[in-house]
Amino acid sequence: MTATPEICDILVLGGGGREHALCWKLRQSPRTGRLVCAPGNAGIAAVAECVDLAIADPAAVAAYAAEQGFGLVVVGPEGPLVAGVVDALRAAGIAVFGPTAAAAQLEGSKGFTKDLCRKAGIPTAGYRRFASGADAHHYVAVHPLPVVIKADGLAAGKGVTVAESNEEGLAALADIPGAVVVEECLSGPEASLFVITDGTTVQVWPSAQDYKRAFDDDSGPNTGGMGVISPAPRLTEALLQRALAEIVMPTLAAMAAAGTPYTGVLYAGLMLTEQGPKLIEYNCRFGDPEAQALLMRLESDLTELLLACAQGRLAEITPRWSGESAVTIVYAAMGYPRTAITGTVIDGIDDAEALGVTVFHAGTARAASGKLVAAGGRVLALSALGHDIGEARSLAYAAIRKIRWHGGFYRRDIGKA
Ligand code: AMP
Ligand code: GLY
């Protein structure tokens, strides 16, 4: 048995709003010693040391973590996970929160996940896999509508088209360079379910509902997420238990049986259909901006929790969650999700926070003048708590109006009843 260190130095990989929320919460722990984030951003710099590191290069990450003596590495984005950063860190004897490359296939290959679901009888949309867009051409040309076209591999939230015509489906196919999955179209409200696991113990986290389209009333292009509410109002306790029993637990059992047990956070995107919850997709990491809402509700020590999970001791910890609801609004740069306009000056964050919200930075930087400027597509995420979604929503919108920024836009309907 290795003794648990009192103080733990932590390396966080990533530099978005999700990683700001992780660093913000890790910093609150008396167990956290040195906190380093690669690459971080201007907001993260207030709570952690930001460094340059090739975060998708497993050997580089493991060498840096070993040399610096980190007691825990927390991986934010999917890229480093699919590339095998967790495998390299474990081989170097460093505790890490996240799945191995083999387990991260649940996000890294949609075809892998669909085949696993079929084998294990997990409810999901019917599908066929093709090695290339060209191979799928005839199938898509005659498929009943709407038809769903997906890139098999990682596509940064841009790999899915729900096509209303066969021509639109064929156009989507032409844009996908590699393997393709073609799916039946499901309908119903969506909800996201999160569990963390050390490979043995499974801990259910609060649910969330995200807003994927750029503009109000779910119009405009798909984005990485423009806002979140937690808990997801449509995911009742009964549906949640059903999704766990029919989808998440059989997936974890199948991964363990294949000799590739899943560890870290598993994020299940669900469609609540008339036949019950069905899996849309898995993510092998926290959502962004879902983490900015969920972590607001965590009352326990995140360092203890993630360290216990990374060391296979998750059974020792029962986290406390606030009974309050959370609403997170993303403030994005004009032009997002296409070409975001960057370099514009942002003011008023202190005024927003004075109302009691937390402002997480996603794409921000410090200009030479010292001013805070937009440096990405999604720039800020404001998170508020309230007795219910309505109260949290009022607070979040009151706060976002305090921010003085001419280069951004946000949805007005996050959490609207
Ligand atoms: P993304 O986050 O880019 O993977 O977007 C996935 C979104 O596409 C989901 O949130 C759904 O709204 C939609 N989607 C994916 N698969 C299906 C499906 N089989 N039927 C209907 N909608 C789907
Ligand atoms: N907000 C969606 C995601 O993180 O995948």
mmCIF file of N, CA and C in Angstrom, residues 276-405:
data_model
loop_
_atom_site.group_PDB
_atom_site.id
_atom_site.type_symbol
_atom_site.label_atom_id
_atom_site.label_comp_id
_atom_site.label_asym_id
_atom_site.label_seq_id
_atom_site.Cartn_x
_atom_site.Cartn_y
_atom_site.Cartn_z
ATOM 1 N N GLY A 276 -37.767 4.881 -24.312
ATOM 2 C CA GLY A 276 -36.840 4.955 -23.182
ATOM 3 C C GLY A 276 -35.536 5.613 -23.600
ATOM 4 N N PRO A 277 -34.594 5.747 -22.660
ATOM 5 C CA PRO A 277 -33.324 6.409 -22.984
ATOM 6 C C PRO A 277 -32.507 5.595 -23.984
ATOM 7 N N LYS A 278 -31.950 6.285 -24.980
ATOM 8 C CA LYS A 278 -31.037 5.628 -25.922
ATOM 9 C C LYS A 278 -29.739 6.425 -25.962
ATOM 10 N N LEU A 279 -28.642 5.716 -26.191
ATOM 11 C CA LEU A 279 -27.330 6.372 -26.247
ATOM 12 C C LEU A 279 -27.147 7.070 -27.585
ATOM 13 N N ILE A 280 -26.805 8.364 -27.557
ATOM 14 C CA ILE A 280 -26.409 9.074 -28.783
ATOM 15 C C ILE A 280 -24.911 8.936 -28.963
ATOM 16 N N GLU A 281 -24.183 9.247 -27.912
ATOM 17 C CA GLU A 281 -22.723 9.144 -28.009
ATOM 18 C C GLU A 281 -22.116 9.165 -26.613
ATOM 19 N N TYR A 282 -20.880 8.671 -26.542
ATOM 20 C CA TYR A 282 -20.102 8.800 -25.310
ATOM 21 C C TYR A 282 -19.000 9.825 -25.510
ATOM 22 N N ASN A 283 -18.670 10.539 -24.409
ATOM 23 C CA ASN A 283 -17.447 11.324 -24.353
ATOM 24 C C ASN A 283 -16.627 10.759 -23.205
ATOM 25 N N CYS A 284 -15.303 10.791 -23.361
ATOM 26 C CA CYS A 284 -14.436 10.133 -22.372
ATOM 27 C C CYS A 284 -13.820 11.141 -21.412
ATOM 28 N N ARG A 285 -14.509 12.271 -21.199
ATOM 29 C CA ARG A 285 -13.976 13.427 -20.440
ATOM 30 C C ARG A 285 -15.162 14.226 -19.951
ATOM 31 N N PHE A 286 -14.880 15.249 -19.127
ATOM 32 C CA PHE A 286 -15.955 16.140 -18.727
ATOM 33 C C PHE A 286 -16.400 16.960 -19.935
ATOM 34 N N GLY A 287 -17.653 17.381 -19.943
ATOM 35 C CA GLY A 287 -18.119 18.262 -21.006
ATOM 36 C C GLY A 287 -17.630 19.677 -20.783
ATOM 37 N N ASP A 288 -17.593 20.418 -21.868
ATOM 38 C CA ASP A 288 -17.296 21.847 -21.807
ATOM 39 C C ASP A 288 -18.411 22.537 -22.581
ATOM 40 N N PRO A 289 -19.332 23.239 -21.958
ATOM 41 C CA PRO A 289 -19.307 23.846 -20.624
ATOM 42 C C PRO A 289 -19.999 23.074 -19.493
ATOM 43 N N GLU A 290 -20.267 21.767 -19.657
ATOM 44 C CA GLU A 290 -20.950 21.040 -18.578
ATOM 45 C C GLU A 290 -20.166 21.095 -17.264
ATOM 46 N N ALA A 291 -18.829 20.975 -17.351
ATOM 47 C CA ALA A 291 -18.011 20.985 -16.125
ATOM 48 C C ALA A 291 -18.180 22.301 -15.362
ATOM 49 N N GLN A 292 -18.374 23.395 -16.106
ATOM 50 C CA GLN A 292 -18.495 24.701 -15.460
ATOM 51 C C GLN A 292 -19.794 24.779 -14.646
ATOM 52 N N ALA A 293 -20.793 23.985 -15.008
ATOM 53 C CA ALA A 293 -22.032 23.934 -14.215
ATOM 54 C C ALA A 293 -21.912 22.894 -13.092
ATOM 55 N N LEU A 294 -21.435 21.694 -13.427
ATOM 56 C CA LEU A 294 -21.376 20.609 -12.430
ATOM 57 C C LEU A 294 -20.481 20.962 -11.250
ATOM 58 N N LEU A 295 -19.308 21.526 -11.545
ATOM 59 C CA LEU A 295 -18.351 21.764 -10.461
ATOM 60 C C LEU A 295 -18.815 22.868 -9.517
ATOM 61 N N MET A 296 -19.714 23.744 -9.988
ATOM 62 C CA MET A 296 -20.328 24.742 -9.093
ATOM 63 C C MET A 296 -21.133 24.048 -7.994
ATOM 64 N N ARG A 297 -21.668 22.867 -8.336
ATOM 65 C CA ARG A 297 -22.560 22.172 -7.405
ATOM 66 C C ARG A 297 -21.814 21.222 -6.468
ATOM 67 N N LEU A 298 -20.512 21.005 -6.721
ATOM 68 C CA LEU A 298 -19.745 20.076 -5.888
ATOM 69 C C LEU A 298 -19.309 20.770 -4.598
ATOM 70 N N GLU A 299 -19.725 20.210 -3.474
ATOM 71 C CA GLU A 299 -19.333 20.808 -2.186
ATOM 72 C C GLU A 299 -18.097 20.137 -1.606
ATOM 73 N N SER A 300 -17.771 18.933 -2.086
ATOM 74 C CA SER A 300 -16.626 18.189 -1.542
ATOM 75 C C SER A 300 -15.319 18.631 -2.188
ATOM 76 N N ASP A 301 -14.248 18.054 -1.692
ATOM 77 C CA ASP A 301 -12.892 18.356 -2.127
ATOM 78 C C ASP A 301 -12.590 17.614 -3.448
ATOM 79 N N LEU A 302 -12.413 18.361 -4.521
ATOM 80 C CA LEU A 302 -12.200 17.729 -5.834
ATOM 81 C C LEU A 302 -10.850 17.014 -5.903
ATOM 82 N N THR A 303 -9.840 17.555 -5.241
ATOM 83 C CA THR A 303 -8.519 16.913 -5.263
ATOM 84 C C THR A 303 -8.611 15.516 -4.652
ATOM 85 N N GLU A 304 -9.269 15.424 -3.487
ATOM 86 C CA GLU A 304 -9.425 14.111 -2.847
ATOM 87 C C GLU A 304 -10.181 13.142 -3.734
ATOM 88 N N LEU A 305 -11.210 13.669 -4.372
ATOM 89 C CA LEU A 305 -12.078 12.824 -5.200
ATOM 90 C C LEU A 305 -11.326 12.292 -6.424
ATOM 91 N N LEU A 306 -10.647 13.171 -7.150
ATOM 92 C CA LEU A 306 -9.962 12.731 -8.375
ATOM 93 C C LEU A 306 -8.743 11.873 -8.052
ATOM 94 N N LEU A 307 -8.079 12.193 -6.940
ATOM 95 C CA LEU A 307 -6.934 11.386 -6.529
ATOM 96 C C LEU A 307 -7.401 9.981 -6.136
ATOM 97 N N ALA A 308 -8.492 9.909 -5.381
ATOM 98 C CA ALA A 308 -9.031 8.598 -4.984
ATOM 99 C C ALA A 308 -9.424 7.798 -6.220
ATOM 100 N N CYS A 309 -10.011 8.465 -7.198
ATOM 101 C CA CYS A 309 -10.420 7.780 -8.430
ATOM 102 C C CYS A 309 -9.183 7.284 -9.179
ATOM 103 N N ALA A 310 -8.155 8.120 -9.272
ATOM 104 C CA ALA A 310 -6.938 7.757 -10.003
ATOM 105 C C ALA A 310 -6.178 6.627 -9.307
ATOM 106 N N GLN A 311 -6.344 6.518 -7.973
ATOM 107 C CA GLN A 311 -5.610 5.498 -7.215
ATOM 108 C C GLN A 311 -6.456 4.259 -6.916
ATOM 109 N N GLY A 312 -7.636 4.166 -7.509
ATOM 110 C CA GLY A 312 -8.473 2.975 -7.292
ATOM 111 C C GLY A 312 -9.111 2.929 -5.917
ATOM 112 N N ARG A 313 -9.295 4.095 -5.270
ATOM 113 C CA ARG A 313 -9.876 4.145 -3.927
ATOM 114 C C ARG A 313 -11.196 4.903 -3.902
ATOM 115 N N LEU A 314 -11.895 4.913 -5.029
ATOM 116 C CA LEU A 314 -13.101 5.739 -5.117
ATOM 117 C C LEU A 314 -14.160 5.328 -4.094
ATOM 118 N N ALA A 315 -14.160 4.044 -3.734
ATOM 119 C CA ALA A 315 -15.154 3.553 -2.765
ATOM 120 C C ALA A 315 -15.061 4.282 -1.427
ATOM 121 N N GLU A 316 -13.896 4.870 -1.139
ATOM 122 C CA GLU A 316 -13.702 5.555 0.156
ATOM 123 C C GLU A 316 -14.421 6.898 0.225
ATOM 124 N N ILE A 317 -14.871 7.433 -0.922
ATOM 125 C CA ILE A 317 -15.354 8.818 -0.943
ATOM 126 C C ILE A 317 -16.793 8.929 -1.419
ATOM 127 N N THR A 318 -17.607 9.617 -0.629
ATOM 128 C CA THR A 318 -18.969 9.931 -1.063
ATOM 129 C C THR A 318 -19.067 11.451 -1.172
ATOM 130 N N PRO A 319 -19.133 11.967 -2.386
ATOM 131 C CA PRO A 319 -19.122 13.430 -2.506
ATOM 132 C C PRO A 319 -20.450 14.049 -2.074
ATOM 133 N N ARG A 320 -20.366 15.282 -1.610
ATOM 134 C CA ARG A 320 -21.581 16.049 -1.281
ATOM 135 C C ARG A 320 -21.871 17.000 -2.431
ATOM 136 N N TRP A 321 -23.135 17.038 -2.824
ATOM 137 C CA TRP A 321 -23.565 17.918 -3.920
ATOM 138 C C TRP A 321 -24.554 18.942 -3.392
ATOM 139 N N SER A 322 -24.468 20.134 -3.880
ATOM 140 C CA SER A 322 -25.433 21.159 -3.523
ATOM 141 C C SER A 322 -26.781 20.785 -4.137
ATOM 142 N N GLY A 323 -27.845 21.006 -3.386
ATOM 143 C CA GLY A 323 -29.183 20.763 -3.919
ATOM 144 C C GLY A 323 -29.626 21.882 -4.857
ATOM 145 N N GLU A 324 -28.777 22.907 -4.987
ATOM 146 C CA GLU A 324 -29.145 24.016 -5.861
ATOM 147 C C GLU A 324 -28.959 23.628 -7.333
ATOM 148 N N SER A 325 -29.579 24.411 -8.199
ATOM 149 C CA SER A 325 -29.436 24.207 -9.641
ATOM 150 C C SER A 325 -28.366 25.164 -10.161
ATOM 151 N N ALA A 326 -27.764 24.772 -11.296
ATOM 152 C CA ALA A 326 -26.735 25.620 -11.903
ATOM 153 C C ALA A 326 -27.114 25.959 -13.330
ATOM 154 N N VAL A 327 -26.832 27.201 -13.713
ATOM 155 C CA VAL A 327 -26.999 27.632 -15.104
ATOM 156 C C VAL A 327 -25.678 28.243 -15.561
ATOM 157 N N THR A 328 -25.203 27.800 -16.720
ATOM 158 C CA THR A 328 -23.962 28.334 -17.296
ATOM 159 C C THR A 328 -24.269 28.911 -18.677
ATOM 160 N N ILE A 329 -23.840 30.135 -18.895
ATOM 161 C CA ILE A 329 -24.031 30.778 -20.202
ATOM 162 C C ILE A 329 -22.660 31.017 -20.822
ATOM 163 N N VAL A 330 -22.525 30.602 -22.071
ATOM 164 C CA VAL A 330 -21.268 30.844 -22.787
ATOM 165 C C VAL A 330 -21.353 32.179 -23.516
ATOM 166 N N TYR A 331 -20.301 32.976 -23.360
ATOM 167 C CA TYR A 331 -20.172 34.241 -24.091
ATOM 168 C C TYR A 331 -19.125 33.969 -25.173
ATOM 169 N N ALA A 332 -19.583 33.948 -26.429
ATOM 170 C CA ALA A 332 -18.706 33.541 -27.534
ATOM 171 C C ALA A 332 -18.301 34.744 -28.369
ATOM 172 N N ALA A 333 -17.205 34.600 -29.091
ATOM 173 C CA ALA A 333 -16.751 35.683 -29.976
ATOM 174 C C ALA A 333 -17.595 35.697 -31.243
ATOM 175 N N MET A 334 -17.913 36.888 -31.699
ATOM 176 C CA MET A 334 -18.655 37.054 -32.945
ATOM 177 C C MET A 334 -18.006 36.198 -34.036
ATOM 178 N N GLY A 335 -18.833 35.492 -34.796
ATOM 179 C CA GLY A 335 -18.297 34.657 -35.867
ATOM 180 C C GLY A 335 -18.226 33.183 -35.492
ATOM 181 N N TYR A 336 -18.140 32.876 -34.165
ATOM 182 C CA TYR A 336 -18.115 31.481 -33.711
ATOM 183 C C TYR A 336 -19.432 30.814 -34.128
ATOM 184 N N PRO A 337 -19.490 29.568 -34.552
ATOM 185 C CA PRO A 337 -18.410 28.575 -34.582
ATOM 186 C C PRO A 337 -17.615 28.578 -35.892
ATOM 187 N N ARG A 338 -17.844 29.551 -36.753
ATOM 188 C CA ARG A 338 -17.043 29.581 -37.983
ATOM 189 C C ARG A 338 -15.747 30.331 -37.656
ATOM 190 N N THR A 339 -15.520 31.514 -38.255
ATOM 191 C CA THR A 339 -14.270 32.213 -37.954
ATOM 192 C C THR A 339 -14.521 33.234 -36.861
ATOM 193 N N ALA A 340 -14.062 32.948 -35.668
ATOM 194 C CA ALA A 340 -14.288 33.843 -34.531
ATOM 195 C C ALA A 340 -13.364 35.048 -34.636
ATOM 196 N N ILE A 341 -13.926 36.217 -34.301
ATOM 197 C CA ILE A 341 -13.126 37.448 -34.315
ATOM 198 C C ILE A 341 -12.453 37.581 -32.956
ATOM 199 N N THR A 342 -11.125 37.597 -32.953
ATOM 200 C CA THR A 342 -10.386 37.636 -31.685
ATOM 201 C C THR A 342 -9.687 38.985 -31.512
ATOM 202 N N GLY A 343 -9.101 39.185 -30.348
ATOM 203 C CA GLY A 343 -8.328 40.403 -30.092
ATOM 204 C C GLY A 343 -9.155 41.539 -29.507
ATOM 205 N N THR A 344 -10.482 41.364 -29.415
ATOM 206 C CA THR A 344 -11.336 42.432 -28.870
ATOM 207 C C THR A 344 -11.207 42.463 -27.342
ATOM 208 N N VAL A 345 -11.319 43.667 -26.763
ATOM 209 C CA VAL A 345 -11.061 43.873 -25.326
ATOM 210 C C VAL A 345 -12.314 43.580 -24.494
ATOM 211 N N ILE A 346 -12.118 42.876 -23.373
ATOM 212 C CA ILE A 346 -13.210 42.489 -22.468
ATOM 213 C C ILE A 346 -13.005 43.163 -21.116
ATOM 214 N N ASP A 347 -14.069 43.792 -20.598
ATOM 215 C CA ASP A 347 -14.030 44.449 -19.283
ATOM 216 C C ASP A 347 -15.258 44.032 -18.472
ATOM 217 N N GLY A 348 -15.196 44.286 -17.187
ATOM 218 C CA GLY A 348 -16.405 44.140 -16.366
ATOM 219 C C GLY A 348 -16.563 42.786 -15.700
ATOM 220 N N ILE A 349 -15.549 41.919 -15.771
ATOM 221 C CA ILE A 349 -15.671 40.592 -15.160
ATOM 222 C C ILE A 349 -15.846 40.711 -13.643
ATOM 223 N N ASP A 350 -15.121 41.649 -13.015
ATOM 224 C CA ASP A 350 -15.273 41.823 -11.562
ATOM 225 C C ASP A 350 -16.694 42.257 -11.212
ATOM 226 N N ASP A 351 -17.280 43.120 -12.038
ATOM 227 C CA ASP A 351 -18.656 43.576 -11.779
ATOM 228 C C ASP A 351 -19.632 42.404 -11.869
ATOM 229 N N ALA A 352 -19.395 41.527 -12.839
ATOM 230 C CA ALA A 352 -20.262 40.346 -12.986
ATOM 231 C C ALA A 352 -20.106 39.452 -11.755
ATOM 232 N N GLU A 353 -18.866 39.215 -11.331
ATOM 233 C CA GLU A 353 -18.632 38.308 -10.198
ATOM 234 C C GLU A 353 -19.151 38.904 -8.890
ATOM 235 N N ALA A 354 -19.203 40.233 -8.824
ATOM 236 C CA ALA A 354 -19.711 40.883 -7.603
ATOM 237 C C ALA A 354 -21.172 40.503 -7.351
ATOM 238 N N LEU A 355 -21.867 40.076 -8.397
ATOM 239 C CA LEU A 355 -23.272 39.648 -8.215
ATOM 240 C C LEU A 355 -23.368 38.224 -7.674
ATOM 241 N N GLY A 356 -22.247 37.515 -7.603
ATOM 242 C CA GLY A 356 -22.269 36.169 -7.026
ATOM 243 C C GLY A 356 -22.159 35.043 -8.037
ATOM 244 N N VAL A 357 -21.796 35.355 -9.281
ATOM 245 C CA VAL A 357 -21.578 34.286 -10.256
ATOM 246 C C VAL A 357 -20.076 34.011 -10.337
ATOM 247 N N THR A 358 -19.719 32.929 -10.996
ATOM 248 C CA THR A 358 -18.311 32.648 -11.268
ATOM 249 C C THR A 358 -18.101 32.756 -12.767
ATOM 250 N N VAL A 359 -17.079 33.515 -13.162
ATOM 251 C CA VAL A 359 -16.792 33.694 -14.588
ATOM 252 C C VAL A 359 -15.581 32.833 -14.936
ATOM 253 N N PHE A 360 -15.819 31.790 -15.714
ATOM 254 C CA PHE A 360 -14.720 30.938 -16.172
ATOM 255 C C PHE A 360 -14.232 31.431 -17.528
ATOM 256 N N HIS A 361 -12.922 31.396 -17.706
ATOM 257 C CA HIS A 361 -12.337 31.818 -18.979
ATOM 258 C C HIS A 361 -12.146 30.597 -19.873
ATOM 259 N N ALA A 362 -12.467 30.751 -21.159
ATOM 260 C CA ALA A 362 -12.195 29.688 -22.129
ATOM 261 C C ALA A 362 -11.127 30.202 -23.089
ATOM 262 N N GLY A 363 -11.520 31.056 -24.040
ATOM 263 C CA GLY A 363 -10.535 31.603 -24.967
ATOM 264 C C GLY A 363 -10.215 33.043 -24.627
ATOM 265 N N THR A 364 -9.339 33.239 -23.645
ATOM 266 C CA THR A 364 -8.920 34.602 -23.309
ATOM 267 C C THR A 364 -7.395 34.656 -23.283
ATOM 268 N N ALA A 365 -6.868 35.856 -23.430
ATOM 269 C CA ALA A 365 -5.418 36.070 -23.307
ATOM 270 C C ALA A 365 -5.198 37.483 -22.786
ATOM 271 N N ARG A 366 -3.974 37.750 -22.304
ATOM 272 C CA ARG A 366 -3.587 39.103 -21.889
ATOM 273 C C ARG A 366 -2.826 39.749 -23.035
ATOM 274 N N ALA A 367 -3.295 40.893 -23.489
ATOM 275 C CA ALA A 367 -2.557 41.630 -24.524
ATOM 276 C C ALA A 367 -1.325 42.258 -23.868
ATOM 277 N N ALA A 368 -0.417 42.739 -24.697
ATOM 278 C CA ALA A 368 0.808 43.370 -24.177
ATOM 279 C C ALA A 368 0.451 44.531 -23.250
ATOM 280 N N SER A 369 -0.677 45.175 -23.513
ATOM 281 C CA SER A 369 -1.139 46.297 -22.687
ATOM 282 C C SER A 369 -1.618 45.844 -21.310
ATOM 283 N N GLY A 370 -1.748 44.535 -21.120
ATOM 284 C CA GLY A 370 -2.273 44.016 -19.860
ATOM 285 C C GLY A 370 -3.782 43.822 -19.911
ATOM 286 N N LYS A 371 -4.426 44.282 -20.970
ATOM 287 C CA LYS A 371 -5.885 44.133 -21.072
ATOM 288 C C LYS A 371 -6.258 42.696 -21.430
ATOM 289 N N LEU A 372 -7.454 42.298 -20.957
ATOM 290 C CA LEU A 372 -7.952 40.964 -21.282
ATOM 291 C C LEU A 372 -8.599 41.006 -22.666
ATOM 292 N N VAL A 373 -8.187 40.073 -23.544
ATOM 293 C CA VAL A 373 -8.756 40.060 -24.902
ATOM 294 C C VAL A 373 -9.273 38.668 -25.263
ATOM 295 N N ALA A 374 -10.210 38.649 -26.222
ATOM 296 C CA ALA A 374 -10.751 37.386 -26.734
ATOM 297 C C ALA A 374 -9.669 36.680 -27.547
ATOM 298 N N ALA A 375 -9.533 35.363 -27.330
ATOM 299 C CA ALA A 375 -8.480 34.625 -28.035
ATOM 300 C C ALA A 375 -8.982 33.283 -28.532
ATOM 301 N N GLY A 376 -10.309 33.158 -28.678
ATOM 302 C CA GLY A 376 -10.833 31.875 -29.133
ATOM 303 C C GLY A 376 -12.293 32.024 -29.514
ATOM 304 N N GLY A 377 -12.960 30.915 -29.795
ATOM 305 C CA GLY A 377 -14.363 30.949 -30.202
ATOM 306 C C GLY A 377 -15.280 31.139 -29.005
ATOM 307 N N ARG A 378 -15.202 30.188 -28.067
ATOM 308 C CA ARG A 378 -15.948 30.355 -26.820
ATOM 309 C C ARG A 378 -14.990 31.069 -25.869
ATOM 310 N N VAL A 379 -15.394 32.200 -25.341
ATOM 311 C CA VAL A 379 -14.447 33.078 -24.644
ATOM 312 C C VAL A 379 -14.633 33.039 -23.130
ATOM 313 N N LEU A 380 -15.892 33.170 -22.665
ATOM 314 C CA LEU A 380 -16.177 33.122 -21.232
ATOM 315 C C LEU A 380 -17.342 32.170 -20.996
ATOM 316 N N ALA A 381 -17.424 31.649 -19.780
ATOM 317 C CA ALA A 381 -18.619 30.904 -19.359
ATOM 318 C C ALA A 381 -18.982 31.398 -17.967
ATOM 319 N N LEU A 382 -20.199 31.948 -17.832
ATOM 320 C CA LEU A 382 -20.658 32.453 -16.536
ATOM 321 C C LEU A 382 -21.544 31.412 -15.889
ATOM 322 N N SER A 383 -21.225 31.046 -14.639
ATOM 323 C CA SER A 383 -21.999 30.027 -13.947
ATOM 324 C C SER A 383 -22.635 30.597 -12.698
ATOM 325 N N ALA A 384 -23.926 30.313 -12.533
ATOM 326 C CA ALA A 384 -24.670 30.796 -11.372
ATOM 327 C C ALA A 384 -25.418 29.645 -10.723
ATOM 328 N N LEU A 385 -25.562 29.731 -9.402
ATOM 329 C CA LEU A 385 -26.387 28.769 -8.661
ATOM 330 C C LEU A 385 -27.676 29.460 -8.222
ATOM 331 N N GLY A 386 -28.739 28.675 -8.040
ATOM 332 C CA GLY A 386 -29.992 29.220 -7.532
ATOM 333 C C GLY A 386 -30.835 28.095 -6.968
ATOM 334 N N HIS A 387 -31.916 28.469 -6.240
ATOM 335 C CA HIS A 387 -32.774 27.430 -5.663
ATOM 336 C C HIS A 387 -33.383 26.563 -6.754
ATOM 337 N N ASP A 388 -33.616 27.165 -7.914
ATOM 338 C CA ASP A 388 -34.091 26.388 -9.060
ATOM 339 C C ASP A 388 -33.447 26.980 -10.318
ATOM 340 N N ILE A 389 -33.740 26.371 -11.463
ATOM 341 C CA ILE A 389 -33.116 26.828 -12.714
ATOM 342 C C ILE A 389 -33.491 28.295 -12.970
ATOM 343 N N GLY A 390 -34.734 28.666 -12.682
ATOM 344 C CA GLY A 390 -35.198 30.032 -12.949
ATOM 345 C C GLY A 390 -34.378 31.058 -12.178
ATOM 346 N N GLU A 391 -34.115 30.762 -10.899
ATOM 347 C CA GLU A 391 -33.358 31.712 -10.082
ATOM 348 C C GLU A 391 -31.895 31.794 -10.562
ATOM 349 N N ALA A 392 -31.325 30.643 -10.869
ATOM 350 C CA ALA A 392 -29.933 30.629 -11.355
ATOM 351 C C ALA A 392 -29.839 31.366 -12.692
ATOM 352 N N ARG A 393 -30.844 31.167 -13.528
ATOM 353 C CA ARG A 393 -30.880 31.812 -14.843
ATOM 354 C C ARG A 393 -30.945 33.339 -14.702
ATOM 355 N N SER A 394 -31.797 33.832 -13.802
ATOM 356 C CA SER A 394 -31.922 35.291 -13.613
ATOM 357 C C SER A 394 -30.590 35.877 -13.195
ATOM 358 N N LEU A 395 -29.929 35.206 -12.269
ATOM 359 C CA LEU A 395 -28.649 35.700 -11.766
ATOM 360 C C LEU A 395 -27.595 35.685 -12.884
ATOM 361 N N ALA A 396 -27.546 34.587 -13.630
ATOM 362 C CA ALA A 396 -26.533 34.471 -14.692
ATOM 363 C C ALA A 396 -26.724 35.573 -15.736
ATOM 364 N N TYR A 397 -27.985 35.840 -16.117
ATOM 365 C CA TYR A 397 -28.218 36.879 -17.135
ATOM 366 C C TYR A 397 -27.977 38.279 -16.580
ATOM 367 N N ALA A 398 -28.301 38.508 -15.294
ATOM 368 C CA ALA A 398 -27.999 39.824 -14.699
ATOM 369 C C ALA A 398 -26.490 40.050 -14.737
ATOM 370 N N ALA A 399 -25.732 38.990 -14.466
ATOM 371 C CA ALA A 399 -24.270 39.121 -14.413
ATOM 372 C C ALA A 399 -23.669 39.312 -15.801
ATOM 373 N N ILE A 400 -24.193 38.609 -16.794
ATOM 374 C CA ILE A 400 -23.561 38.703 -18.125
ATOM 375 C C ILE A 400 -23.747 40.104 -18.698
ATOM 376 N N ARG A 401 -24.810 40.783 -18.273
ATOM 377 C CA ARG A 401 -25.037 42.157 -18.747
ATOM 378 C C ARG A 401 -24.027 43.146 -18.154
ATOM 379 N N LYS A 402 -23.321 42.719 -17.110
ATOM 380 C CA LYS A 402 -22.299 43.596 -16.507
ATOM 381 C C LYS A 402 -20.988 43.550 -17.293
ATOM 382 N N ILE A 403 -20.879 42.585 -18.168
ATOM 383 C CA ILE A 403 -19.615 42.462 -18.912
ATOM 384 C C ILE A 403 -19.628 43.419 -20.101
ATOM 385 N N ARG A 404 -18.543 44.185 -20.218
ATOM 386 C CA ARG A 404 -18.464 45.174 -21.301
ATOM 387 C C ARG A 404 -17.546 44.602 -22.389
ATOM 388 N N TRP A 405 -18.183 44.133 -23.452
ATOM 389 C CA TRP A 405 -17.431 43.495 -24.535
ATOM 390 C C TRP A 405 -18.220 43.665 -25.823
#
